[in-house]
Amino acid sequence: MKIVNHRLILAVAFVALLAPSLSNASGFALFEHGNRGMAMGGAMTAVADDPSALFWNPAGIAFQTDEGTQIQLGITFITVSQDFYGDSPYPGDGYHAEQKSQTFYPPHLYFVMPLSDKASFGFSMTVPFGLGTHWDDDFAGRFISKRVDIKTYNLSPNFAFKLGEHFALGLGVDYMIGQIDLTKNIGMINPYTQQLADVGQVHMTTEGMGNDAWGWHAGLQGKFGGFSIGALYRSEIDIDFTEGYGSFRQFATGYPDYDAALGAMIPFGEKVNMSSNIVFPDYFQIGLAWENEKWTISGQWGTMGWSSFQELPITFTDYPELSDVVVQNYEDSDQYRIGLEYRASGKLALRLGYLEDETPQPVESMSPLLGDGDRTGYSFGIGFNIRGTQIDIGYMYLEFDDRHTGDNGGISLDGYEGSYKTIANLVGITTTLKF
């Protein structure tokens, strides 16, 4: 049995197993950075009249100088359910799996302080990209992805200035820190049984503040009577994940000589230096809103530049034969959002929202890490004021279009065929204090 001579074949297999997990990670974009906005479907770029303007359109804080110093903080709880239905040739017709239940809770924090009657300073902390997936240990796609947790933290100082009576400009810097943590099994054909065997597990993670990068954004807002317009641009952020490693754990197969041969080729028990790169997309939004004493109606269109994410390099410094570049072919995607707010009194507001977000992911890139689809969201919420403290509660039901890896003649890049059905529920609370 000449297993050692198969080292190069094993290296190629490793690349196929490891690389796809990170390759879909940057598909997780979050826009729930304030629960008033979430209740209004995220149609806030033209409205931008509370501290969450620091995310939606920082120009809006220039029109808030008479509100004094404001602190807004909140959290959104996100639960996601996803079912996978297999197809031939692998994992086969009739196969069904469901993700483990998980709850994610990205926070948001905004601080706004007037500098004069025409200028304001703001600082925000948001989690613009995140979420993850978690499948059972016996999941057929465990060799592609078993568990992943992806987070980005964005810290952003902003300045906004009035440009005359009707216009304001907002400018900001983005400092983003990224973290990737994923686990998957290593599968090989056991020569004794001629069956696919779980020979080990690899855990890949990035650590430290060094996995970071800078970006920028600019917003413009205009107010004319009851109408307002708003526009925002956020730049790409290109993070080099240089502080990372892959750790390998061996599973006994029951055949000692086979296990020993694998152990001679695979760095089991070691931490292998790893690096990668993710280009988080730029995006542009433009919106229009109308309001009177009781009502606000808003709408917006946006586009995300996901076409920047065409391929992903995976580099193992100490094992260069495992390194590779994985093609993903993401596409730019559009968003459409509308929102409605009814202020029943000075202390009570009711809200509704609707959104449509196109997926950037081509069908051939869908995998157990991310089986994405076009999204439709329905939201509602309530806002009320208690002794000067504003409390906003929002809920959103987010449904993803069912998609199959074979749609439009596609073939899975992972060789893992089937369809994904996904539903998400989001609920959150945001509190605003003024001084």
Tab-separated table of C-alpha atoms in Angstrom:
chain	number	residue	atom	x	y	z
A	1	MET	CA	0.000	0.000	0.000
A	2	LYS	CA	1.911	3.090	-1.262
A	3	ILE	CA	0.005	5.819	0.496
A	4	VAL	CA	3.024	8.069	1.027
A	5	ASN	CA	3.471	8.403	-2.737
A	6	HIS	CA	0.060	10.056	-2.889
A	7	ARG	CA	1.160	13.219	-1.041
A	8	LEU	CA	0.484	15.537	-3.977
A	9	ILE	CA	-2.945	13.999	-4.551
A	10	LEU	CA	-3.718	14.540	-0.870
A	11	ALA	CA	-2.557	18.158	-1.117
A	12	VAL	CA	-4.963	18.796	-3.977
A	13	ALA	CA	-7.755	17.162	-1.958
A	14	PHE	CA	-6.957	19.414	1.006
A	15	VAL	CA	-7.255	22.541	-1.105
A	16	ALA	CA	-10.612	21.405	-2.431
A	17	LEU	CA	-11.809	20.779	1.110
A	18	LEU	CA	-10.436	23.851	2.820
A	19	ALA	CA	-10.758	26.709	0.390
A	20	PRO	CA	-14.486	26.778	-0.370
A	21	SER	CA	-15.458	27.497	3.230
A	22	LEU	CA	-13.824	30.899	3.304
A	23	SER	CA	-14.741	31.631	-0.266
A	24	ASN	CA	-18.387	32.245	0.598
A	25	ALA	CA	-17.761	34.016	3.885
A	26	SER	CA	-17.987	37.548	2.550
A	27	GLY	CA	-21.538	36.927	1.343
A	28	PHE	CA	-22.898	37.750	4.805
A	29	ALA	CA	-23.881	41.418	4.800
A	30	LEU	CA	-25.922	42.909	7.649
A	31	PHE	CA	-28.034	46.061	7.418
A	32	GLU	CA	-29.875	45.901	10.752
A	33	HIS	CA	-27.972	48.671	12.524
A	34	GLY	CA	-30.850	50.334	14.344
A	35	ASN	CA	-34.295	48.932	15.045
A	36	ARG	CA	-36.271	51.949	13.944
A	37	GLY	CA	-34.624	51.538	10.550
A	38	MET	CA	-35.139	47.764	10.530
A	39	ALA	CA	-38.859	48.236	11.223
A	40	MET	CA	-38.968	50.574	8.195
A	41	GLY	CA	-37.314	48.017	5.928
A	42	GLY	CA	-33.966	49.824	6.129
A	43	ALA	CA	-35.257	52.732	4.016
A	44	MET	CA	-33.308	55.318	6.023
A	45	THR	CA	-30.790	56.931	3.657
A	46	ALA	CA	-33.043	59.936	2.943
A	47	VAL	CA	-34.585	60.015	6.450
A	48	ALA	CA	-31.334	59.868	8.513
A	49	ASP	CA	-32.764	61.939	11.378
A	50	ASP	CA	-31.546	59.952	14.385
A	51	PRO	CA	-28.061	58.743	15.438
A	52	SER	CA	-28.279	55.659	13.187
A	53	ALA	CA	-27.640	58.161	10.375
A	54	LEU	CA	-23.984	57.370	11.076
A	55	PHE	CA	-24.584	54.084	9.248
A	56	TRP	CA	-27.277	55.062	6.740
A	57	ASN	CA	-26.126	58.580	5.837
A	58	PRO	CA	-23.784	60.539	8.132
A	59	ALA	CA	-24.793	63.831	6.525
A	60	GLY	CA	-27.989	63.558	8.560
A	61	ILE	CA	-26.255	64.336	11.870
A	62	ALA	CA	-25.588	67.888	10.642
A	63	PHE	CA	-29.353	68.500	10.853
A	64	GLN	CA	-29.465	67.166	14.438
A	65	THR	CA	-27.455	69.890	16.181
A	66	ASP	CA	-30.484	71.045	18.189
A	67	GLU	CA	-30.875	67.550	19.706
A	68	GLY	CA	-27.806	67.929	21.914
A	69	THR	CA	-25.449	65.030	22.598
A	70	GLN	CA	-27.028	61.674	21.723
A	71	ILE	CA	-26.072	58.104	22.540
A	72	GLN	CA	-27.874	55.279	20.780
A	73	LEU	CA	-27.209	51.631	21.496
A	74	GLY	CA	-29.014	48.437	20.676
A	75	ILE	CA	-28.901	44.822	19.674
A	76	THR	CA	-30.615	42.669	17.060
A	77	PHE	CA	-31.249	38.947	17.598
A	78	ILE	CA	-31.148	36.914	14.397
A	79	THR	CA	-32.235	33.296	14.058
A	80	VAL	CA	-31.721	31.451	10.777
A	81	SER	CA	-33.129	28.111	9.662
A	82	GLN	CA	-31.871	26.378	6.546
A	83	ASP	CA	-32.826	23.061	4.961
A	84	PHE	CA	-30.808	21.276	2.326
A	85	TYR	CA	-32.336	18.780	-0.143
A	86	GLY	CA	-29.792	16.662	-1.989
A	87	ASP	CA	-29.614	15.728	-5.646
A	88	SER	CA	-27.590	13.345	-7.798
A	89	PRO	CA	-24.846	12.451	-8.136
A	90	TYR	CA	-23.867	13.557	-4.599
A	91	PRO	CA	-25.235	13.479	-1.931
A	92	GLY	CA	-28.135	11.925	-3.857
A	93	ASP	CA	-31.892	12.254	-4.297
A	94	GLY	CA	-33.903	12.090	-1.092
A	95	TYR	CA	-31.116	13.335	1.169
A	96	HIS	CA	-32.283	16.021	3.624
A	97	ALA	CA	-30.452	17.933	6.354
A	98	GLU	CA	-31.310	20.861	8.586
A	99	GLN	CA	-28.917	23.324	10.158
A	100	LYS	CA	-28.556	23.408	13.925
A	101	SER	CA	-30.447	26.223	15.605
A	102	GLN	CA	-28.327	29.324	16.216
A	103	THR	CA	-28.955	32.859	17.407
A	104	PHE	CA	-26.724	35.779	16.432
A	105	TYR	CA	-26.804	39.138	18.154
A	106	PRO	CA	-24.875	41.914	16.386
A	107	PRO	CA	-24.814	45.133	18.442
A	108	HIS	CA	-24.740	48.744	17.322
A	109	LEU	CA	-23.561	51.882	19.101
A	110	TYR	CA	-23.735	55.516	17.968
A	111	PHE	CA	-22.507	58.729	19.579
A	112	VAL	CA	-23.424	62.129	18.123
A	113	MET	CA	-22.240	65.495	19.456
A	114	PRO	CA	-22.912	68.944	17.948
A	115	LEU	CA	-19.817	71.069	17.322
A	116	SER	CA	-21.758	74.174	16.316
A	117	ASP	CA	-25.171	74.950	14.888
A	118	LYS	CA	-23.888	73.778	11.483
A	119	ALA	CA	-21.553	70.877	12.273
A	120	SER	CA	-21.578	67.621	14.245
A	121	PHE	CA	-19.181	64.849	15.186
A	122	GLY	CA	-20.217	61.212	15.406
A	123	PHE	CA	-18.692	57.851	16.233
A	124	SER	CA	-20.183	54.438	15.495
A	125	MET	CA	-19.518	50.770	16.145
A	126	THR	CA	-21.356	48.272	13.942
A	127	VAL	CA	-21.042	44.694	12.722
A	128	PRO	CA	-21.530	45.093	8.941
A	129	PHE	CA	-20.688	41.495	7.968
A	130	GLY	CA	-21.348	38.396	10.040
A	131	LEU	CA	-23.436	35.309	10.740
A	132	GLY	CA	-22.512	31.666	10.239
A	133	THR	CA	-23.706	28.093	9.770
A	134	HIS	CA	-23.603	24.933	11.874
A	135	TRP	CA	-24.407	21.432	10.601
A	136	ASP	CA	-24.577	18.098	12.436
A	137	ASP	CA	-21.472	15.931	12.747
A	138	ASP	CA	-22.867	13.348	10.316
A	139	PHE	CA	-23.924	15.921	7.697
A	140	ALA	CA	-23.021	14.758	4.198
A	141	GLY	CA	-21.450	18.128	3.413
A	142	ARG	CA	-19.182	18.125	6.470
A	143	PHE	CA	-16.115	17.847	4.214
A	144	ILE	CA	-17.002	21.250	2.744
A	145	SER	CA	-18.168	22.994	5.912
A	146	LYS	CA	-19.376	21.863	9.302
A	147	ARG	CA	-19.330	25.088	11.254
A	148	VAL	CA	-18.370	28.687	10.510
A	149	ASP	CA	-18.511	31.914	12.478
A	150	ILE	CA	-17.606	35.149	10.690
A	151	LYS	CA	-17.566	38.594	12.264
A	152	THR	CA	-16.410	42.063	11.321
A	153	TYR	CA	-16.326	45.032	13.654
A	154	ASN	CA	-16.378	48.505	12.134
A	155	LEU	CA	-15.269	51.569	14.115
A	156	SER	CA	-16.008	54.861	12.404
A	157	PRO	CA	-15.453	58.553	13.291
A	158	ASN	CA	-17.564	60.994	11.254
A	159	PHE	CA	-17.905	64.728	10.657
A	160	ALA	CA	-20.924	66.397	9.048
A	161	PHE	CA	-21.401	70.006	7.913
A	162	LYS	CA	-24.333	72.012	6.617
A	163	LEU	CA	-23.748	73.387	3.130
A	164	GLY	CA	-26.195	76.226	3.336
A	165	GLU	CA	-29.793	75.910	4.478
A	166	HIS	CA	-30.853	72.816	2.550
A	167	PHE	CA	-27.815	70.544	2.121
A	168	ALA	CA	-25.362	68.731	4.363
A	169	LEU	CA	-22.271	66.640	3.729
A	170	GLY	CA	-21.010	63.829	5.930
A	171	LEU	CA	-17.568	62.201	5.774
A	172	GLY	CA	-16.229	59.238	7.718
A	173	VAL	CA	-13.391	56.759	8.071
A	174	ASP	CA	-13.960	53.033	8.538
A	175	TYR	CA	-11.605	50.848	10.540
A	176	MET	CA	-12.708	47.231	10.140
A	177	ILE	CA	-11.422	44.235	12.112
A	178	GLY	CA	-12.254	40.777	10.760
A	179	GLN	CA	-12.458	37.344	12.327
A	180	ILE	CA	-12.962	33.955	10.663
A	181	ASP	CA	-13.523	30.709	12.553
A	182	LEU	CA	-14.517	27.522	10.743
A	183	THR	CA	-14.406	23.770	11.130
A	184	LYS	CA	-14.764	20.889	8.689
A	185	ASN	CA	-13.907	17.227	8.428
A	186	ILE	CA	-11.226	15.693	6.217
A	187	GLY	CA	-12.485	12.798	4.109
A	188	MET	CA	-10.394	10.186	2.316
A	189	ILE	CA	-11.142	6.855	0.654
A	190	ASN	CA	-10.104	4.051	3.001
A	191	PRO	CA	-8.176	1.555	0.808
A	192	TYR	CA	-9.301	-1.348	2.995
A	193	THR	CA	-13.039	-0.628	2.764
A	194	GLN	CA	-13.110	1.471	-0.433
A	195	GLN	CA	-15.468	3.779	1.500
A	196	LEU	CA	-15.172	7.473	2.254
A	197	ALA	CA	-13.836	7.793	5.795
A	198	ASP	CA	-13.552	10.699	8.232
A	199	VAL	CA	-9.797	10.699	8.821
A	200	GLY	CA	-9.608	14.004	10.646
A	201	GLN	CA	-10.839	17.510	11.255
A	202	VAL	CA	-9.367	20.907	10.472
A	203	HIS	CA	-10.136	24.044	12.426
A	204	MET	CA	-9.169	27.306	10.735
A	205	THR	CA	-9.211	30.562	12.640
A	206	THR	CA	-7.837	34.087	12.549
A	207	GLU	CA	-6.877	35.976	15.672
A	208	GLY	CA	-5.641	39.373	16.721
A	209	MET	CA	-6.159	43.005	15.800
A	210	GLY	CA	-3.791	42.611	12.843
A	211	ASN	CA	-6.578	41.261	10.603
A	212	ASP	CA	-7.806	44.743	9.784
A	213	ALA	CA	-8.077	47.397	7.093
A	214	TRP	CA	-9.265	50.945	6.445
A	215	GLY	CA	-11.992	52.380	4.251
A	216	TRP	CA	-14.022	55.551	3.912
A	217	HIS	CA	-17.537	56.772	3.209
A	218	ALA	CA	-19.381	59.953	2.289
A	219	GLY	CA	-23.031	60.974	2.446
A	220	LEU	CA	-25.134	63.841	1.148
A	221	GLN	CA	-28.582	64.925	2.366
A	222	GLY	CA	-30.916	67.612	1.130
A	223	LYS	CA	-34.142	68.888	2.734
A	224	PHE	CA	-36.809	70.831	0.828
A	225	GLY	CA	-40.036	71.438	2.694
A	226	GLY	CA	-41.491	68.008	3.435
A	227	PHE	CA	-39.132	66.185	1.062
A	228	SER	CA	-35.630	64.923	1.692
A	229	ILE	CA	-33.108	63.166	-0.501
A	230	GLY	CA	-30.052	61.233	0.562
A	231	ALA	CA	-27.100	59.426	-0.969
A	232	LEU	CA	-24.301	57.345	0.554
A	233	TYR	CA	-21.158	55.704	-0.775
A	234	ARG	CA	-18.980	53.274	1.220
A	235	SER	CA	-15.663	52.108	-0.179
A	236	GLU	CA	-14.311	48.581	-0.512
A	237	ILE	CA	-12.384	47.303	2.486
A	238	ASP	CA	-9.619	44.864	1.644
A	239	ILE	CA	-8.582	42.786	4.677
A	240	ASP	CA	-5.457	40.662	4.623
A	241	PHE	CA	-5.940	37.921	7.196
A	242	THR	CA	-2.286	37.421	8.133
A	243	GLU	CA	-2.724	36.320	11.740
A	244	GLY	CA	-4.292	32.899	11.316
A	245	TYR	CA	-3.646	29.213	11.581
A	246	GLY	CA	-5.112	25.844	10.763
A	247	SER	CA	-5.050	23.106	13.409
A	248	PHE	CA	-5.450	19.454	12.404
A	249	ARG	CA	-6.928	16.634	14.477
A	250	GLN	CA	-6.744	12.980	13.436
A	251	PHE	CA	-9.597	10.468	13.715
A	252	ALA	CA	-8.659	6.797	14.099
A	253	THR	CA	-9.996	4.648	11.253
A	254	GLY	CA	-9.331	1.294	12.936
A	255	TYR	CA	-6.457	0.501	10.555
A	256	PRO	CA	-3.179	1.456	12.323
A	257	ASP	CA	-0.919	1.348	9.258
A	258	TYR	CA	-3.339	3.549	7.299
A	259	ASP	CA	-3.558	6.005	10.218
A	260	ALA	CA	0.239	6.080	10.497
A	261	ALA	CA	0.654	6.777	6.787
A	262	LEU	CA	-1.875	9.614	6.911
A	263	GLY	CA	-0.130	10.992	9.986
A	264	ALA	CA	3.116	11.140	8.038
A	265	MET	CA	1.521	13.302	5.359
A	266	ILE	CA	-0.991	15.463	7.213
A	267	PRO	CA	0.170	17.889	9.930
A	268	PHE	CA	-2.052	16.373	12.612
A	269	GLY	CA	-1.470	17.878	16.032
A	270	GLU	CA	0.121	20.994	14.534
A	271	LYS	CA	-0.908	24.589	14.078
A	272	VAL	CA	-0.115	25.539	10.495
A	273	ASN	CA	0.296	29.226	9.650
A	274	MET	CA	-2.480	30.392	7.350
A	275	SER	CA	-3.332	33.630	5.588
A	276	SER	CA	-6.127	34.772	3.324
A	277	ASN	CA	-7.723	37.855	1.855
A	278	ILE	CA	-11.305	39.091	1.604
A	279	VAL	CA	-12.361	42.207	-0.301
A	280	PHE	CA	-15.560	43.407	1.344
A	281	PRO	CA	-17.648	45.211	-1.282
A	282	ASP	CA	-18.311	48.875	-1.760
A	283	TYR	CA	-21.892	50.028	-1.986
A	284	PHE	CA	-23.965	53.004	-3.026
A	285	GLN	CA	-27.456	53.998	-1.850
A	286	ILE	CA	-29.822	56.773	-2.861
A	287	GLY	CA	-33.188	57.498	-1.266
A	288	LEU	CA	-36.186	59.812	-1.251
A	289	ALA	CA	-38.537	60.552	1.654
A	290	TRP	CA	-41.574	62.687	2.385
A	291	GLU	CA	-42.931	63.599	5.785
A	292	ASN	CA	-45.454	65.776	7.536
A	293	GLU	CA	-46.434	66.082	11.187
A	294	LYS	CA	-47.808	62.510	11.340
A	295	TRP	CA	-46.302	60.487	8.484
A	296	THR	CA	-42.959	59.571	6.965
A	297	ILE	CA	-42.805	57.613	3.698
A	298	SER	CA	-39.384	56.613	2.383
A	299	GLY	CA	-37.832	54.517	-0.333
A	300	GLN	CA	-34.357	53.778	-1.610
A	301	TRP	CA	-32.283	51.819	-4.069
A	302	GLY	CA	-28.782	50.549	-3.478
A	303	THR	CA	-26.161	48.418	-5.154
A	304	MET	CA	-23.299	46.399	-3.641
A	305	GLY	CA	-20.109	45.852	-5.612
A	306	TRP	CA	-19.762	42.124	-4.986
A	307	SER	CA	-18.031	41.709	-8.365
A	308	SER	CA	-14.836	42.573	-6.484
A	309	PHE	CA	-15.025	39.069	-5.008
A	310	GLN	CA	-14.003	36.927	-7.962
A	311	GLU	CA	-11.516	34.642	-6.261
A	312	LEU	CA	-10.022	33.871	-2.890
A	313	PRO	CA	-6.393	32.994	-2.153
A	314	ILE	CA	-5.668	30.447	0.578
A	315	THR	CA	-2.041	30.323	1.703
A	316	PHE	CA	-0.420	27.872	4.121
A	317	THR	CA	3.024	29.316	4.788
A	318	ASP	CA	4.647	26.096	6.003
A	319	TYR	CA	2.846	23.848	3.497
A	320	PRO	CA	2.816	25.811	0.224
A	321	GLU	CA	1.634	22.727	-1.698
A	322	LEU	CA	-1.734	23.160	0.031
A	323	SER	CA	-2.137	26.761	-1.178
A	324	ASP	CA	-4.551	27.629	-3.958
A	325	VAL	CA	-6.782	30.321	-5.446
A	326	VAL	CA	-10.500	29.516	-5.517
A	327	VAL	CA	-12.737	31.085	-8.176
A	328	GLN	CA	-16.121	32.390	-6.959
A	329	ASN	CA	-17.426	34.790	-9.658
A	330	TYR	CA	-19.672	36.899	-7.432
A	331	GLU	CA	-21.783	39.566	-9.127
A	332	ASP	CA	-22.964	43.056	-8.183
A	333	SER	CA	-26.385	43.010	-6.535
A	334	ASP	CA	-29.185	45.538	-6.046
A	335	GLN	CA	-31.449	46.366	-3.088
A	336	TYR	CA	-34.894	47.950	-2.930
A	337	ARG	CA	-36.396	49.196	0.331
A	338	ILE	CA	-39.514	51.110	1.382
A	339	GLY	CA	-40.626	52.241	4.830
A	340	LEU	CA	-43.570	53.882	6.562
A	341	GLU	CA	-43.798	55.594	9.943
A	342	TYR	CA	-46.973	56.918	11.606
A	343	ARG	CA	-46.513	59.123	14.652
A	344	ALA	CA	-49.686	58.580	16.614
A	345	SER	CA	-48.554	61.071	19.257
A	346	GLY	CA	-45.425	62.796	20.448
A	347	LYS	CA	-44.477	59.649	22.351
A	348	LEU	CA	-45.691	56.803	20.109
A	349	ALA	CA	-44.798	55.786	16.535
A	350	LEU	CA	-45.817	52.774	14.431
A	351	ARG	CA	-43.726	51.484	11.521
A	352	LEU	CA	-43.829	49.134	8.532
A	353	GLY	CA	-41.257	48.118	5.951
A	354	TYR	CA	-40.577	45.977	2.898
A	355	LEU	CA	-37.366	45.062	1.090
A	356	GLU	CA	-36.019	43.044	-1.807
A	357	ASP	CA	-32.307	42.182	-1.879
A	358	GLU	CA	-30.703	40.352	-4.777
A	359	THR	CA	-28.127	37.699	-3.989
A	360	PRO	CA	-24.605	38.213	-5.354
A	361	GLN	CA	-23.913	34.480	-5.333
A	362	PRO	CA	-24.093	32.481	-8.583
A	363	VAL	CA	-25.740	29.080	-8.197
A	364	GLU	CA	-22.497	27.193	-8.794
A	365	SER	CA	-20.961	28.869	-5.717
A	366	MET	CA	-23.680	27.749	-3.303
A	367	SER	CA	-22.346	25.419	-0.635
A	368	PRO	CA	-23.137	24.178	2.892
A	369	LEU	CA	-21.412	27.316	4.189
A	370	LEU	CA	-23.748	29.651	2.303
A	371	GLY	CA	-26.681	28.654	0.167
A	372	ASP	CA	-27.929	32.139	-0.602
A	373	GLY	CA	-30.892	33.415	-2.593
A	374	ASP	CA	-32.775	36.603	-3.375
A	375	ARG	CA	-34.319	37.922	-0.169
A	376	THR	CA	-37.741	39.401	0.566
A	377	GLY	CA	-38.307	41.020	3.929
A	378	TYR	CA	-41.424	42.188	5.790
A	379	SER	CA	-40.988	44.285	8.915
A	380	PHE	CA	-42.870	46.244	11.537
A	381	GLY	CA	-42.111	47.938	14.811
A	382	ILE	CA	-42.992	50.457	17.456
A	383	GLY	CA	-41.237	53.425	18.997
A	384	PHE	CA	-42.104	55.085	22.270
A	385	ASN	CA	-40.631	57.690	24.583
A	386	ILE	CA	-40.453	57.184	28.343
A	387	ARG	CA	-39.258	60.166	30.366
A	388	GLY	CA	-37.001	61.367	27.583
A	389	THR	CA	-35.633	57.945	26.666
A	390	GLN	CA	-36.520	56.758	23.166
A	391	ILE	CA	-37.045	53.015	22.776
A	392	ASP	CA	-37.445	51.423	19.325
A	393	ILE	CA	-38.419	47.790	18.819
A	394	GLY	CA	-38.369	46.139	15.396
A	395	TYR	CA	-39.146	42.769	13.855
A	396	MET	CA	-38.372	41.424	10.376
A	397	TYR	CA	-39.325	38.199	8.627
A	398	LEU	CA	-36.773	37.479	5.912
A	399	GLU	CA	-37.455	34.818	3.298
A	400	PHE	CA	-34.880	33.580	0.785
A	401	ASP	CA	-35.849	32.272	-2.644
A	402	ASP	CA	-35.269	28.540	-2.975
A	403	ARG	CA	-32.311	27.839	-5.264
A	404	HIS	CA	-30.786	24.712	-6.722
A	405	THR	CA	-27.142	24.267	-7.710
A	406	GLY	CA	-28.352	23.097	-11.116
A	407	ASP	CA	-30.506	26.165	-11.855
A	408	ASN	CA	-29.788	27.742	-15.241
A	409	GLY	CA	-27.532	24.851	-16.169
A	410	GLY	CA	-25.180	25.377	-13.224
A	411	ILE	CA	-22.946	22.733	-11.666
A	412	SER	CA	-21.755	23.032	-8.073
A	413	LEU	CA	-18.096	24.019	-7.762
A	414	ASP	CA	-17.916	21.724	-4.725
A	415	GLY	CA	-19.535	18.743	-6.440
A	416	TYR	CA	-22.328	18.966	-3.866
A	417	GLU	CA	-25.665	19.181	-5.636
A	418	GLY	CA	-29.012	20.185	-4.193
A	419	SER	CA	-31.311	22.995	-3.143
A	420	TYR	CA	-31.381	25.321	-0.141
A	421	LYS	CA	-34.409	26.746	1.663
A	422	THR	CA	-33.684	29.536	4.157
A	423	ILE	CA	-35.779	31.674	6.505
A	424	ALA	CA	-34.558	34.247	9.040
A	425	ASN	CA	-36.310	36.040	11.889
A	426	LEU	CA	-34.916	39.243	13.326
A	427	VAL	CA	-36.013	41.122	16.428
A	428	GLY	CA	-34.210	43.891	18.220
A	429	ILE	CA	-34.315	46.852	20.532
A	430	THR	CA	-32.542	50.214	20.339
A	431	THR	CA	-32.410	52.897	23.029
A	432	THR	CA	-31.566	56.567	22.484
A	433	LEU	CA	-30.485	58.937	25.235
A	434	LYS	CA	-30.103	62.693	24.848
A	435	PHE	CA	-28.092	65.052	27.051
